[in-house]
Amino acid sequence: MQCLFVHQNFPGQYRHLAPALAARPGVRVTGLGENPGPSLPGVTHLRYGKPDGAGEATHRYLRRTEAYIRRGQAVARAAQALQRQGLRPDVICVHPGWGEGLFLRDVFPDAKILFYWEYFYGTPGGDTGFDPANATSGLDEAASVRVQNTAETGH
């Protein structure tokens, strides 16, 4: 069995699960992330390059979305390289909060993909309008926050 874990700051929330699976006979575990992380027993940790951020001309609602897409592309390219090296994950565990999972289905269409749904942005009171000293949460701010869920809801 082959398992792929994808998290910008791998191992992140998979710190315990990845090595526990790697300790099982016949299980190959690969972690993919942007930043260096601690070495985990039995886990191969690989990195993808830091993607560019959004451009200044991008509408402010879409800056995070553009960054998600760029990160998703970087992860997909790294996944294709792993695929060329023989990786065929049966299971992919991915944190979608930065767009990393957006295109994994296109690279590994037969893999089971488990998303770690950590957070859903919301208004009012969740991400806007919660501070009485700064309670100016109008439509513009609410729309901007709602668009942040794009990477979270892409699959």
Short mmCIF file of N, CA and C in Angstrom, two decimals:
data_model
loop_
_atom_site.label_atom_id
_atom_site.label_comp_id
_atom_site.label_asym_id
_atom_site.label_seq_id
_atom_site.Cartn_x
_atom_site.Cartn_y
_atom_site.Cartn_z
N MET A 1 0.84 -1.18 0.00
CA MET A 1 0.00 0.00 0.00
C MET A 1 0.89 1.24 0.00
N GLN A 2 0.50 2.23 -0.80
CA GLN A 2 1.25 3.49 -0.87
C GLN A 2 0.36 4.63 -0.38
N CYS A 3 0.92 5.43 0.54
CA CYS A 3 0.19 6.58 1.09
C CYS A 3 0.98 7.85 0.82
N LEU A 4 0.28 8.87 0.39
CA LEU A 4 0.88 10.18 0.16
C LEU A 4 0.20 11.18 1.08
N PHE A 5 0.99 11.91 1.85
CA PHE A 5 0.49 12.97 2.71
C PHE A 5 0.96 14.30 2.13
N VAL A 6 0.04 15.24 1.99
CA VAL A 6 0.38 16.54 1.43
C VAL A 6 -0.06 17.63 2.40
N HIS A 7 0.92 18.41 2.82
CA HIS A 7 0.67 19.51 3.76
C HIS A 7 1.79 20.50 3.58
N GLN A 8 1.44 21.76 3.42
CA GLN A 8 2.44 22.81 3.22
C GLN A 8 3.57 22.69 4.26
N ASN A 9 3.21 22.44 5.49
CA ASN A 9 4.17 22.32 6.59
C ASN A 9 4.25 20.88 7.08
N PHE A 10 4.40 19.94 6.12
CA PHE A 10 4.43 18.53 6.49
C PHE A 10 5.47 18.31 7.58
N PRO A 11 5.13 17.56 8.63
CA PRO A 11 3.99 16.68 8.76
C PRO A 11 2.71 17.34 9.25
N GLY A 12 2.79 18.55 9.82
CA GLY A 12 1.58 19.23 10.27
C GLY A 12 0.72 18.31 11.13
N GLN A 13 -0.57 18.24 10.81
CA GLN A 13 -1.50 17.42 11.59
C GLN A 13 -1.29 15.92 11.37
N TYR A 14 -0.41 15.56 10.47
CA TYR A 14 -0.15 14.14 10.20
C TYR A 14 1.08 13.61 10.93
N ARG A 15 1.57 14.36 11.88
CA ARG A 15 2.80 14.02 12.62
C ARG A 15 2.74 12.62 13.24
N HIS A 16 1.60 12.18 13.69
CA HIS A 16 1.48 10.87 14.33
C HIS A 16 0.99 9.79 13.36
N LEU A 17 0.08 10.17 12.47
CA LEU A 17 -0.51 9.19 11.55
C LEU A 17 0.49 8.68 10.52
N ALA A 18 1.28 9.56 9.92
CA ALA A 18 2.22 9.14 8.87
C ALA A 18 3.22 8.09 9.37
N PRO A 19 3.92 8.31 10.48
CA PRO A 19 4.85 7.27 10.94
C PRO A 19 4.15 6.01 11.44
N ALA A 20 2.92 6.15 11.97
CA ALA A 20 2.18 4.96 12.42
C ALA A 20 1.86 4.07 11.22
N LEU A 21 1.45 4.67 10.12
CA LEU A 21 1.21 3.88 8.91
C LEU A 21 2.50 3.30 8.35
N ALA A 22 3.57 4.10 8.36
CA ALA A 22 4.86 3.65 7.84
C ALA A 22 5.40 2.46 8.62
N ALA A 23 5.01 2.32 9.87
CA ALA A 23 5.48 1.21 10.70
C ALA A 23 4.78 -0.11 10.35
N ARG A 24 3.72 -0.04 9.59
CA ARG A 24 2.99 -1.25 9.22
C ARG A 24 3.70 -1.95 8.06
N PRO A 25 3.77 -3.27 8.09
CA PRO A 25 4.44 -4.00 7.00
C PRO A 25 3.74 -3.75 5.66
N GLY A 26 4.55 -3.50 4.65
CA GLY A 26 4.04 -3.34 3.30
C GLY A 26 3.46 -1.97 2.98
N VAL A 27 3.62 -1.00 3.88
CA VAL A 27 3.09 0.34 3.64
C VAL A 27 4.24 1.30 3.37
N ARG A 28 4.16 1.97 2.24
CA ARG A 28 5.15 2.99 1.85
C ARG A 28 4.50 4.36 2.05
N VAL A 29 5.15 5.24 2.82
CA VAL A 29 4.59 6.54 3.14
C VAL A 29 5.52 7.64 2.62
N THR A 30 4.91 8.56 1.87
CA THR A 30 5.63 9.72 1.36
C THR A 30 4.91 10.97 1.83
N GLY A 31 5.68 11.94 2.31
CA GLY A 31 5.13 13.23 2.71
C GLY A 31 5.62 14.29 1.73
N LEU A 32 4.73 15.16 1.32
CA LEU A 32 5.07 16.22 0.38
C LEU A 32 4.65 17.55 0.97
N GLY A 33 5.59 18.48 1.04
CA GLY A 33 5.30 19.80 1.59
C GLY A 33 6.24 20.83 1.04
N GLU A 34 5.94 22.08 1.30
CA GLU A 34 6.80 23.17 0.84
C GLU A 34 7.98 23.37 1.78
N ASN A 35 7.73 23.33 3.06
CA ASN A 35 8.74 23.70 4.04
C ASN A 35 9.42 22.47 4.64
N PRO A 36 10.66 22.64 5.08
CA PRO A 36 11.33 21.52 5.73
C PRO A 36 10.62 21.18 7.03
N GLY A 37 10.62 19.93 7.37
CA GLY A 37 9.98 19.49 8.60
C GLY A 37 10.84 18.45 9.28
N PRO A 38 10.40 18.00 10.44
CA PRO A 38 11.17 17.00 11.16
C PRO A 38 11.17 15.67 10.43
N SER A 39 12.24 14.93 10.63
CA SER A 39 12.34 13.59 10.06
C SER A 39 11.43 12.65 10.85
N LEU A 40 10.67 11.84 10.12
CA LEU A 40 9.78 10.89 10.75
C LEU A 40 10.21 9.48 10.38
N PRO A 41 10.22 8.54 11.31
CA PRO A 41 10.68 7.19 11.01
C PRO A 41 9.83 6.53 9.93
N GLY A 42 10.51 6.03 8.89
CA GLY A 42 9.85 5.30 7.81
C GLY A 42 9.16 6.15 6.78
N VAL A 43 9.21 7.48 6.93
CA VAL A 43 8.50 8.38 6.02
C VAL A 43 9.52 9.12 5.15
N THR A 44 9.31 9.07 3.84
CA THR A 44 10.11 9.85 2.91
C THR A 44 9.48 11.23 2.80
N HIS A 45 10.25 12.26 3.12
CA HIS A 45 9.73 13.63 3.10
C HIS A 45 10.35 14.37 1.91
N LEU A 46 9.50 14.78 0.99
CA LEU A 46 9.93 15.52 -0.19
C LEU A 46 9.31 16.90 -0.18
N ARG A 47 9.93 17.82 -0.91
CA ARG A 47 9.44 19.19 -0.92
C ARG A 47 9.12 19.64 -2.34
N TYR A 48 8.14 20.52 -2.44
CA TYR A 48 7.86 21.20 -3.70
C TYR A 48 8.32 22.64 -3.55
N GLY A 49 8.60 23.30 -4.68
CA GLY A 49 9.08 24.67 -4.64
C GLY A 49 8.02 25.66 -4.23
N LYS A 50 8.45 26.72 -3.59
CA LYS A 50 7.51 27.76 -3.14
C LYS A 50 6.91 28.43 -4.37
N PRO A 51 5.58 28.43 -4.47
CA PRO A 51 4.94 29.06 -5.62
C PRO A 51 4.92 30.58 -5.50
N ASP A 52 4.79 31.25 -6.63
CA ASP A 52 4.61 32.70 -6.62
C ASP A 52 3.26 33.03 -6.00
N GLY A 53 3.17 34.20 -5.44
CA GLY A 53 1.89 34.66 -4.92
C GLY A 53 1.08 35.34 -6.01
N ALA A 54 -0.02 35.91 -5.64
CA ALA A 54 -0.89 36.60 -6.60
C ALA A 54 -0.26 37.92 -7.02
N GLY A 55 -0.63 38.37 -8.19
CA GLY A 55 -0.12 39.63 -8.70
C GLY A 55 -0.91 40.82 -8.15
N GLU A 56 -0.30 41.98 -8.19
CA GLU A 56 -0.94 43.19 -7.67
C GLU A 56 -2.19 43.55 -8.47
N ALA A 57 -2.24 43.18 -9.75
CA ALA A 57 -3.39 43.52 -10.59
C ALA A 57 -4.59 42.60 -10.33
N THR A 58 -4.37 41.54 -9.56
CA THR A 58 -5.45 40.60 -9.26
C THR A 58 -6.45 41.25 -8.31
N HIS A 59 -7.74 41.07 -8.59
CA HIS A 59 -8.79 41.60 -7.72
C HIS A 59 -8.53 41.09 -6.30
N ARG A 60 -8.72 41.94 -5.32
CA ARG A 60 -8.36 41.56 -3.94
C ARG A 60 -9.15 40.35 -3.45
N TYR A 61 -10.37 40.12 -3.92
CA TYR A 61 -11.11 38.92 -3.52
C TYR A 61 -10.40 37.67 -4.02
N LEU A 62 -9.72 37.78 -5.12
CA LEU A 62 -9.15 36.60 -5.79
C LEU A 62 -7.67 36.37 -5.49
N ARG A 63 -7.05 37.22 -4.73
CA ARG A 63 -5.61 37.05 -4.46
C ARG A 63 -5.32 35.72 -3.78
N ARG A 64 -6.11 35.36 -2.77
CA ARG A 64 -5.90 34.07 -2.12
C ARG A 64 -6.21 32.93 -3.09
N THR A 65 -7.27 33.08 -3.87
CA THR A 65 -7.63 32.03 -4.83
C THR A 65 -6.50 31.82 -5.83
N GLU A 66 -5.94 32.91 -6.33
CA GLU A 66 -4.81 32.78 -7.26
C GLU A 66 -3.64 32.08 -6.57
N ALA A 67 -3.36 32.44 -5.34
CA ALA A 67 -2.28 31.77 -4.60
C ALA A 67 -2.59 30.29 -4.41
N TYR A 68 -3.86 29.95 -4.13
CA TYR A 68 -4.26 28.54 -4.00
C TYR A 68 -3.98 27.78 -5.31
N ILE A 69 -4.35 28.39 -6.42
CA ILE A 69 -4.16 27.74 -7.71
C ILE A 69 -2.68 27.56 -8.00
N ARG A 70 -1.88 28.56 -7.73
CA ARG A 70 -0.43 28.43 -7.95
C ARG A 70 0.17 27.32 -7.08
N ARG A 71 -0.27 27.24 -5.83
CA ARG A 71 0.23 26.19 -4.93
C ARG A 71 -0.26 24.83 -5.42
N GLY A 72 -1.53 24.76 -5.84
CA GLY A 72 -2.05 23.51 -6.38
C GLY A 72 -1.27 23.04 -7.59
N GLN A 73 -0.87 23.99 -8.45
CA GLN A 73 -0.06 23.64 -9.62
C GLN A 73 1.31 23.12 -9.19
N ALA A 74 1.93 23.76 -8.21
CA ALA A 74 3.25 23.31 -7.73
C ALA A 74 3.16 21.90 -7.18
N VAL A 75 2.11 21.62 -6.43
CA VAL A 75 1.92 20.28 -5.87
C VAL A 75 1.66 19.28 -6.98
N ALA A 76 0.83 19.63 -7.95
CA ALA A 76 0.54 18.71 -9.05
C ALA A 76 1.80 18.39 -9.85
N ARG A 77 2.64 19.37 -10.09
CA ARG A 77 3.91 19.12 -10.81
C ARG A 77 4.81 18.19 -10.00
N ALA A 78 4.89 18.42 -8.70
CA ALA A 78 5.69 17.55 -7.84
C ALA A 78 5.10 16.14 -7.83
N ALA A 79 3.77 16.04 -7.81
CA ALA A 79 3.11 14.73 -7.82
C ALA A 79 3.37 14.00 -9.13
N GLN A 80 3.39 14.73 -10.24
CA GLN A 80 3.72 14.11 -11.53
C GLN A 80 5.14 13.57 -11.52
N ALA A 81 6.07 14.31 -10.93
CA ALA A 81 7.45 13.83 -10.83
C ALA A 81 7.51 12.56 -9.99
N LEU A 82 6.77 12.52 -8.89
CA LEU A 82 6.71 11.32 -8.06
C LEU A 82 6.08 10.16 -8.83
N GLN A 83 5.08 10.45 -9.62
CA GLN A 83 4.43 9.43 -10.44
C GLN A 83 5.42 8.83 -11.44
N ARG A 84 6.23 9.68 -12.05
CA ARG A 84 7.25 9.19 -13.00
C ARG A 84 8.28 8.30 -12.30
N GLN A 85 8.45 8.51 -10.98
CA GLN A 85 9.38 7.70 -10.19
C GLN A 85 8.70 6.45 -9.63
N GLY A 86 7.44 6.24 -10.00
CA GLY A 86 6.76 5.02 -9.59
C GLY A 86 5.75 5.14 -8.47
N LEU A 87 5.54 6.34 -7.95
CA LEU A 87 4.55 6.48 -6.88
C LEU A 87 3.14 6.34 -7.45
N ARG A 88 2.38 5.45 -6.88
CA ARG A 88 0.97 5.23 -7.23
C ARG A 88 0.19 5.11 -5.92
N PRO A 89 -0.10 6.25 -5.28
CA PRO A 89 -0.72 6.17 -3.96
C PRO A 89 -2.11 5.56 -4.02
N ASP A 90 -2.36 4.69 -3.06
CA ASP A 90 -3.70 4.15 -2.87
C ASP A 90 -4.55 5.16 -2.12
N VAL A 91 -3.89 5.89 -1.20
CA VAL A 91 -4.57 6.88 -0.37
C VAL A 91 -3.72 8.15 -0.34
N ILE A 92 -4.41 9.28 -0.48
CA ILE A 92 -3.77 10.59 -0.34
C ILE A 92 -4.48 11.32 0.78
N CYS A 93 -3.72 11.79 1.77
CA CYS A 93 -4.25 12.62 2.84
C CYS A 93 -3.71 14.03 2.60
N VAL A 94 -4.62 15.00 2.47
CA VAL A 94 -4.19 16.35 2.11
C VAL A 94 -4.95 17.39 2.92
N HIS A 95 -4.22 18.41 3.31
CA HIS A 95 -4.82 19.57 3.95
C HIS A 95 -5.13 20.56 2.83
N PRO A 96 -6.41 20.86 2.58
CA PRO A 96 -6.76 21.68 1.42
C PRO A 96 -6.66 23.19 1.63
N GLY A 97 -6.29 23.62 2.82
CA GLY A 97 -6.36 25.03 3.16
C GLY A 97 -5.51 25.98 2.35
N TRP A 98 -4.53 25.49 1.63
CA TRP A 98 -3.68 26.35 0.82
C TRP A 98 -3.79 26.02 -0.66
N GLY A 99 -4.75 25.17 -1.02
CA GLY A 99 -4.94 24.81 -2.42
C GLY A 99 -4.16 23.59 -2.86
N GLU A 100 -3.49 22.94 -1.94
CA GLU A 100 -2.62 21.83 -2.32
C GLU A 100 -3.37 20.65 -2.93
N GLY A 101 -4.62 20.48 -2.60
CA GLY A 101 -5.37 19.33 -3.10
C GLY A 101 -6.14 19.58 -4.38
N LEU A 102 -6.08 20.79 -4.92
CA LEU A 102 -6.93 21.14 -6.05
C LEU A 102 -6.78 20.23 -7.26
N PHE A 103 -5.56 19.80 -7.57
CA PHE A 103 -5.33 19.07 -8.82
C PHE A 103 -4.80 17.65 -8.63
N LEU A 104 -4.80 17.17 -7.40
CA LEU A 104 -4.29 15.81 -7.16
C LEU A 104 -5.15 14.74 -7.84
N ARG A 105 -6.44 14.96 -7.93
CA ARG A 105 -7.33 14.00 -8.61
C ARG A 105 -6.93 13.86 -10.08
N ASP A 106 -6.41 14.93 -10.69
CA ASP A 106 -5.99 14.88 -12.09
C ASP A 106 -4.71 14.08 -12.28
N VAL A 107 -3.87 14.06 -11.28
CA VAL A 107 -2.61 13.30 -11.36
C VAL A 107 -2.83 11.85 -10.95
N PHE A 108 -3.59 11.64 -9.89
CA PHE A 108 -3.83 10.29 -9.36
C PHE A 108 -5.34 10.01 -9.34
N PRO A 109 -5.95 9.76 -10.49
CA PRO A 109 -7.42 9.62 -10.54
C PRO A 109 -7.97 8.41 -9.78
N ASP A 110 -7.16 7.40 -9.52
CA ASP A 110 -7.66 6.20 -8.85
C ASP A 110 -7.44 6.20 -7.34
N ALA A 111 -6.72 7.19 -6.84
CA ALA A 111 -6.42 7.24 -5.41
C ALA A 111 -7.65 7.67 -4.61
N LYS A 112 -7.76 7.16 -3.42
CA LYS A 112 -8.75 7.66 -2.46
C LYS A 112 -8.14 8.91 -1.83
N ILE A 113 -8.87 10.01 -1.83
CA ILE A 113 -8.34 11.26 -1.29
C ILE A 113 -9.13 11.65 -0.05
N LEU A 114 -8.41 11.82 1.04
CA LEU A 114 -9.00 12.22 2.32
C LEU A 114 -8.55 13.64 2.63
N PHE A 115 -9.50 14.56 2.70
CA PHE A 115 -9.19 15.95 3.00
C PHE A 115 -9.31 16.21 4.49
N TYR A 116 -8.38 16.96 5.02
CA TYR A 116 -8.43 17.38 6.41
C TYR A 116 -9.11 18.75 6.44
N TRP A 117 -10.43 18.75 6.61
CA TRP A 117 -11.22 19.98 6.59
C TRP A 117 -11.07 20.70 7.92
N GLU A 118 -10.09 21.54 8.01
CA GLU A 118 -9.79 22.19 9.28
C GLU A 118 -10.68 23.41 9.56
N TYR A 119 -11.03 24.16 8.53
CA TYR A 119 -11.71 25.41 8.80
C TYR A 119 -12.56 25.83 7.60
N PHE A 120 -13.69 26.45 7.89
CA PHE A 120 -14.55 27.03 6.87
C PHE A 120 -14.78 28.48 7.25
N TYR A 121 -14.39 29.39 6.35
CA TYR A 121 -14.53 30.82 6.62
C TYR A 121 -15.99 31.23 6.56
N GLY A 122 -16.42 32.10 7.47
CA GLY A 122 -17.81 32.50 7.48
C GLY A 122 -18.03 33.90 8.01
N THR A 123 -19.19 34.42 7.71
CA THR A 123 -19.60 35.72 8.20
C THR A 123 -21.06 35.63 8.60
N PRO A 124 -21.58 36.44 9.43
CA PRO A 124 -20.84 37.35 10.30
C PRO A 124 -20.41 36.66 11.58
N GLY A 125 -19.48 37.24 12.26
CA GLY A 125 -19.07 36.75 13.56
C GLY A 125 -17.95 35.73 13.54
N GLY A 126 -17.74 35.04 12.43
CA GLY A 126 -16.67 34.06 12.37
C GLY A 126 -15.35 34.72 12.03
N ASP A 127 -15.34 35.41 10.91
CA ASP A 127 -14.11 36.05 10.46
C ASP A 127 -14.24 37.56 10.30
N THR A 128 -15.46 38.06 10.38
CA THR A 128 -15.70 39.50 10.33
C THR A 128 -16.77 39.86 11.37
N GLY A 129 -16.74 41.10 11.79
CA GLY A 129 -17.78 41.60 12.67
C GLY A 129 -17.77 41.06 14.08
N PHE A 130 -16.71 40.37 14.49
CA PHE A 130 -16.66 39.80 15.83
C PHE A 130 -16.07 40.76 16.85
N ASP A 131 -15.36 41.79 16.39
CA ASP A 131 -14.73 42.76 17.28
C ASP A 131 -15.56 44.04 17.27
N PRO A 132 -16.23 44.35 18.41
CA PRO A 132 -17.08 45.55 18.44
C PRO A 132 -16.31 46.82 18.11
N ALA A 133 -15.02 46.86 18.37
CA ALA A 133 -14.22 48.05 18.06
C ALA A 133 -14.00 48.20 16.55
N ASN A 134 -14.17 47.11 15.81
CA ASN A 134 -13.96 47.15 14.37
C ASN A 134 -15.10 46.40 13.68
N ALA A 135 -16.32 46.83 13.93
CA ALA A 135 -17.50 46.10 13.46
C ALA A 135 -17.98 46.57 12.09
N THR A 136 -17.06 46.94 11.22
CA THR A 136 -17.43 47.39 9.88
C THR A 136 -17.38 46.22 8.91
N SER A 137 -18.27 45.26 9.09
CA SER A 137 -18.26 44.11 8.19
C SER A 137 -19.42 44.25 7.21
N GLY A 138 -19.17 44.98 6.15
CA GLY A 138 -20.18 45.17 5.12
C GLY A 138 -20.08 44.07 4.07
N LEU A 139 -20.83 44.25 3.01
CA LEU A 139 -20.87 43.28 1.92
C LEU A 139 -19.49 43.03 1.33
N ASP A 140 -18.70 44.09 1.14
CA ASP A 140 -17.38 43.94 0.53
C ASP A 140 -16.49 43.00 1.34
N GLU A 141 -16.46 43.21 2.64
CA GLU A 141 -15.63 42.35 3.50
C GLU A 141 -16.20 40.93 3.56
N ALA A 142 -17.51 40.79 3.65
CA ALA A 142 -18.14 39.47 3.70
C ALA A 142 -17.86 38.69 2.42
N ALA A 143 -17.95 39.36 1.27
CA ALA A 143 -17.69 38.69 -0.01
C ALA A 143 -16.24 38.23 -0.09
N SER A 144 -15.33 39.07 0.38
CA SER A 144 -13.92 38.70 0.37
C SER A 144 -13.66 37.46 1.22
N VAL A 145 -14.27 37.40 2.40
CA VAL A 145 -14.11 36.25 3.29
C VAL A 145 -14.71 34.99 2.65
N ARG A 146 -15.89 35.11 2.06
CA ARG A 146 -16.56 33.95 1.46
C ARG A 146 -15.71 33.32 0.36
N VAL A 147 -15.02 34.14 -0.43
CA VAL A 147 -14.20 33.62 -1.52
C VAL A 147 -13.01 32.80 -0.99
N GLN A 148 -12.62 33.05 0.26
CA GLN A 148 -11.50 32.31 0.85
C GLN A 148 -11.79 30.81 0.92
N ASN A 149 -13.03 30.40 0.87
CA ASN A 149 -13.38 28.98 0.93
C ASN A 149 -13.14 28.25 -0.40
N THR A 150 -12.69 28.94 -1.41
CA THR A 150 -12.53 28.32 -2.72
C THR A 150 -11.68 27.05 -2.66
N ALA A 151 -10.55 27.10 -2.01
CA ALA A 151 -9.70 25.90 -1.94
C ALA A 151 -10.32 24.84 -1.05
N GLU A 152 -11.09 25.24 -0.06
CA GLU A 152 -11.69 24.29 0.86
C GLU A 152 -12.83 23.51 0.20
N THR A 153 -13.50 24.12 -0.79
CA THR A 153 -14.68 23.49 -1.36
C THR A 153 -14.43 22.98 -2.77
N GLY A 154 -13.18 22.99 -3.23
CA GLY A 154 -12.87 22.63 -4.61
C GLY A 154 -13.13 21.17 -4.95
N HIS A 155 -13.24 20.30 -3.98
CA HIS A 155 -13.48 18.89 -4.26
C HIS A 155 -14.72 18.47 -3.54
#
